[in-house]
Short mmCIF file of C-alpha atoms in Angstrom, two decimals:
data_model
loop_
_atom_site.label_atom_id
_atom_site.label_comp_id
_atom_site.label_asym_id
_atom_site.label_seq_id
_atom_site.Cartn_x
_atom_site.Cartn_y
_atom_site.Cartn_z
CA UNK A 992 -3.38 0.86 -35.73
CA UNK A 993 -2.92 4.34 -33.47
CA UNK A 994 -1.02 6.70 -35.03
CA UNK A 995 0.25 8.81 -31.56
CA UNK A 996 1.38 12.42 -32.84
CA UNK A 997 5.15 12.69 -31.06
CA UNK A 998 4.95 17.08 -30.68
CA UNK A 999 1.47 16.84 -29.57
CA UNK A 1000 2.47 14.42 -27.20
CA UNK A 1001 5.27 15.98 -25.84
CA UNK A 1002 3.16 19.25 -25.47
CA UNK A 1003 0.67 17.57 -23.32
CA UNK A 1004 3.24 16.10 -20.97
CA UNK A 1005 4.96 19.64 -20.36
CA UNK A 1006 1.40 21.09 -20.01
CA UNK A 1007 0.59 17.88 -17.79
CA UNK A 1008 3.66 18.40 -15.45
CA UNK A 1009 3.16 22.10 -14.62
CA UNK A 1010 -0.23 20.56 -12.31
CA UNK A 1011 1.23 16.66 -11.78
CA UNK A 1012 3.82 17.20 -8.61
CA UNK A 1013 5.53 14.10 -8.11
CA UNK A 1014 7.00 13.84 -4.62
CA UNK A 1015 9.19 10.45 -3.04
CA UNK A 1016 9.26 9.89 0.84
CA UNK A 1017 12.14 10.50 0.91
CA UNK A 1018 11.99 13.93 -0.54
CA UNK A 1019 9.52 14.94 1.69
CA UNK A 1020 10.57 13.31 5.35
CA UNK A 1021 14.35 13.60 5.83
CA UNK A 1022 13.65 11.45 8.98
CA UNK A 1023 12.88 7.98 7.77
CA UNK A 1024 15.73 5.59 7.65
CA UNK A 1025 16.70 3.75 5.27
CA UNK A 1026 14.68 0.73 3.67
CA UNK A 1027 15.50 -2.31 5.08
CA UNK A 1028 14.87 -5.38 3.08
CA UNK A 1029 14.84 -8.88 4.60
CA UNK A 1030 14.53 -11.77 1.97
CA UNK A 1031 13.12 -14.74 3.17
CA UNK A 1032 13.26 -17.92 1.33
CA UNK A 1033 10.23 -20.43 2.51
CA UNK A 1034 9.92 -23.96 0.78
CA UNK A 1035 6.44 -24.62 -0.48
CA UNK A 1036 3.98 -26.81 1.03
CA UNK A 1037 2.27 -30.00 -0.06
CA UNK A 1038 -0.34 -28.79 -1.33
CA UNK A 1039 1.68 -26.35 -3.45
CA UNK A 1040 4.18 -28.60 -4.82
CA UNK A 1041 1.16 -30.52 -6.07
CA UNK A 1042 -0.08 -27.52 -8.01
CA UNK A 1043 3.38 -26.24 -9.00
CA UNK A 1044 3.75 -29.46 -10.91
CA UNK A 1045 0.86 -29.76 -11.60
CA UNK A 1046 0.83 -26.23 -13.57
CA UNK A 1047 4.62 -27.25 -15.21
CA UNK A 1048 3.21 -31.02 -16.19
CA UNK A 1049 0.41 -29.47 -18.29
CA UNK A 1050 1.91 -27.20 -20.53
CA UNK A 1051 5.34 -29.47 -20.66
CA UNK A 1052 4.80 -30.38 -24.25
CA UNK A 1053 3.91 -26.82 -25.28
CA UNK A 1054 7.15 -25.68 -24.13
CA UNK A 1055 9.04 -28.46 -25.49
CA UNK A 1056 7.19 -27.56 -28.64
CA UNK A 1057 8.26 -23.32 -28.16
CA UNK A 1058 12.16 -23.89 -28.93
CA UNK A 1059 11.24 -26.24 -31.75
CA UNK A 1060 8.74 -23.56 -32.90
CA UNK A 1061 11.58 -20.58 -32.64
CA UNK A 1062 13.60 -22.97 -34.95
CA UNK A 1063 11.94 -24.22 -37.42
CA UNK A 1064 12.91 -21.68 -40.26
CA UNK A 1065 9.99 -23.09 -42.77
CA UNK A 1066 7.38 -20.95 -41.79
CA UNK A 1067 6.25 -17.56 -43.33
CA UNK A 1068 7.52 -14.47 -41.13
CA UNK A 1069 3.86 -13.45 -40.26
CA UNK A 1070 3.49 -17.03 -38.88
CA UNK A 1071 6.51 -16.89 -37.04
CA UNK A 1072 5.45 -13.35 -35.78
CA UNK A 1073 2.17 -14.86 -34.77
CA UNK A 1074 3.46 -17.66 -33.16
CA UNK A 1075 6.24 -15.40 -31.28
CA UNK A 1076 3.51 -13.62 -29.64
CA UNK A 1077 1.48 -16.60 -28.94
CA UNK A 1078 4.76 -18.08 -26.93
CA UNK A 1079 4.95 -14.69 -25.05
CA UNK A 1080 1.54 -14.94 -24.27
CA UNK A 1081 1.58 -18.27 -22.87
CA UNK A 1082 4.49 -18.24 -20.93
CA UNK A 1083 3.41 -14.60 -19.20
CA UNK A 1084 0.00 -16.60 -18.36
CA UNK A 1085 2.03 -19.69 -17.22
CA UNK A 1086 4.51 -17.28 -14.98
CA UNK A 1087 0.98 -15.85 -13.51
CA UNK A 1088 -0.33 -19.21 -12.79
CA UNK A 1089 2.58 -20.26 -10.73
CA UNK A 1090 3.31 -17.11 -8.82
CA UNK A 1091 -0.85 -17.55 -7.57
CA UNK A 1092 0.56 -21.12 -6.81
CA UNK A 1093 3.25 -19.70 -4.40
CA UNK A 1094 0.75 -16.89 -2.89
CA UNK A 1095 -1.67 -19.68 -2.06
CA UNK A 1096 -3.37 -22.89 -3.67
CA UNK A 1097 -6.70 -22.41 -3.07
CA UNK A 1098 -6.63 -19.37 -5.15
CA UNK A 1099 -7.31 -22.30 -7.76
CA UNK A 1100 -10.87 -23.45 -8.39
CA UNK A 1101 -11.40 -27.15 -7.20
CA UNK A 1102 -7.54 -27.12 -4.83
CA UNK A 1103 -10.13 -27.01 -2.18
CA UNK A 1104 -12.28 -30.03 -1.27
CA UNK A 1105 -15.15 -27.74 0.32
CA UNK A 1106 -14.43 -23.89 1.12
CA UNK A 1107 -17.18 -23.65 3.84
CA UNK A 1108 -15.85 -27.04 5.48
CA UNK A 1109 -11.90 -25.47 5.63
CA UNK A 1110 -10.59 -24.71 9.01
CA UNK A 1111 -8.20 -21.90 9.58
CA UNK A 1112 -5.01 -24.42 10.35
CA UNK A 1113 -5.59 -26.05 6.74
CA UNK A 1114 -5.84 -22.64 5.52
CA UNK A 1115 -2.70 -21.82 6.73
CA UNK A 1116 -0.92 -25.25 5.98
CA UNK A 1117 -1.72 -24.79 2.70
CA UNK A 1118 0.74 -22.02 2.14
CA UNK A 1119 4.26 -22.22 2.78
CA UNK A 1120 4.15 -18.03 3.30
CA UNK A 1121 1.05 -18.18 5.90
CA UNK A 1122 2.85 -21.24 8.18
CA UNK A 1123 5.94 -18.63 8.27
CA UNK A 1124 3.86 -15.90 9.53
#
C-alpha cells in the first residue's frame, strides 16, 4: 500500500499552482452566451434492443445473486469486502457495456454479419442516435 505524505503533498500543489493557470471560457470571453442544452430522448433501434437485452439477460442471475450476496451475514468481513468490490466491479463493467450498446451495436464483436459487406444505411439504422442525425 502507498503511504502519500499529506504536507509534502500540499507543498507540491502550492508550488504546482504558482506555474498551472487554470482559465474557464467564460473567464476569458465575456462574449459567449450562455450554454444552451437541448436533451433529446431517441428510442433505440432493433438491433440495439437486441443487444440491450441481450447484455441484461446474461448477467440476470449475477445480479439476482448481488442483493442476496449483500445479505447474507455468514460470511467473514474480508469476504464480504471482496465480494463488495467484485459487485462494484461488475456492475461499472455492465453500465459500460450498455452505454457502447446505446452509442452503437456494432461496437460489439460478431453484432455485425460482415463489416466490409455493411452499407452506410445499415450503418446508420443500426443506431437509434445516427437515424436522428
Amino acid at each position: 500500500h502507498m503511504v502519500v505524505d499529506k504536507a509534502f503533498l500540499v507543498k507540491t500543489q502550492q508550488l504546482l499552482a504558482l506555474f498551472m493557470l487554470r482559465r474557464l471560457k467564460t473567464e476569458v470571453e465575456k462574449l459567449l452566451p450562455d450554454k444552451l442544452e437541448t436533451k433529446v430522448y431517441v428510442p433505440l433501434s432493433r438491433t440495439q434492443t437486441f443487444w440491450y437485452k441481450a447484455l441484461l439477460l446474461k448477467d440476470v442471475s449475477t445480479l439476482a445473486n448481488m442483493d442476496d450476496a449483500k445479505n447474507d451475514n455468514n460470511k467473514a468481513q474480508t469476504a464480504t469486502e471482496h465480494s463488495g468490490a467484485t459487485r462494484h466491479n461488475l456492475l461499472r463493467s455492465l453500465f459500460m457495456q450498455l452505454r457502447k450498446c446505446c452509442n452503437h451495436p456494432f461496437l460489439f464483436q460478431g453484432a455485425e454479419a460482415d463489416p466490409d459487406q455493411t452499407s452506410l444505411t445499415d450503418l446508420v439504422a443500426a443506431s437509434g442516435k445516427l437515424s436522428v442525425l
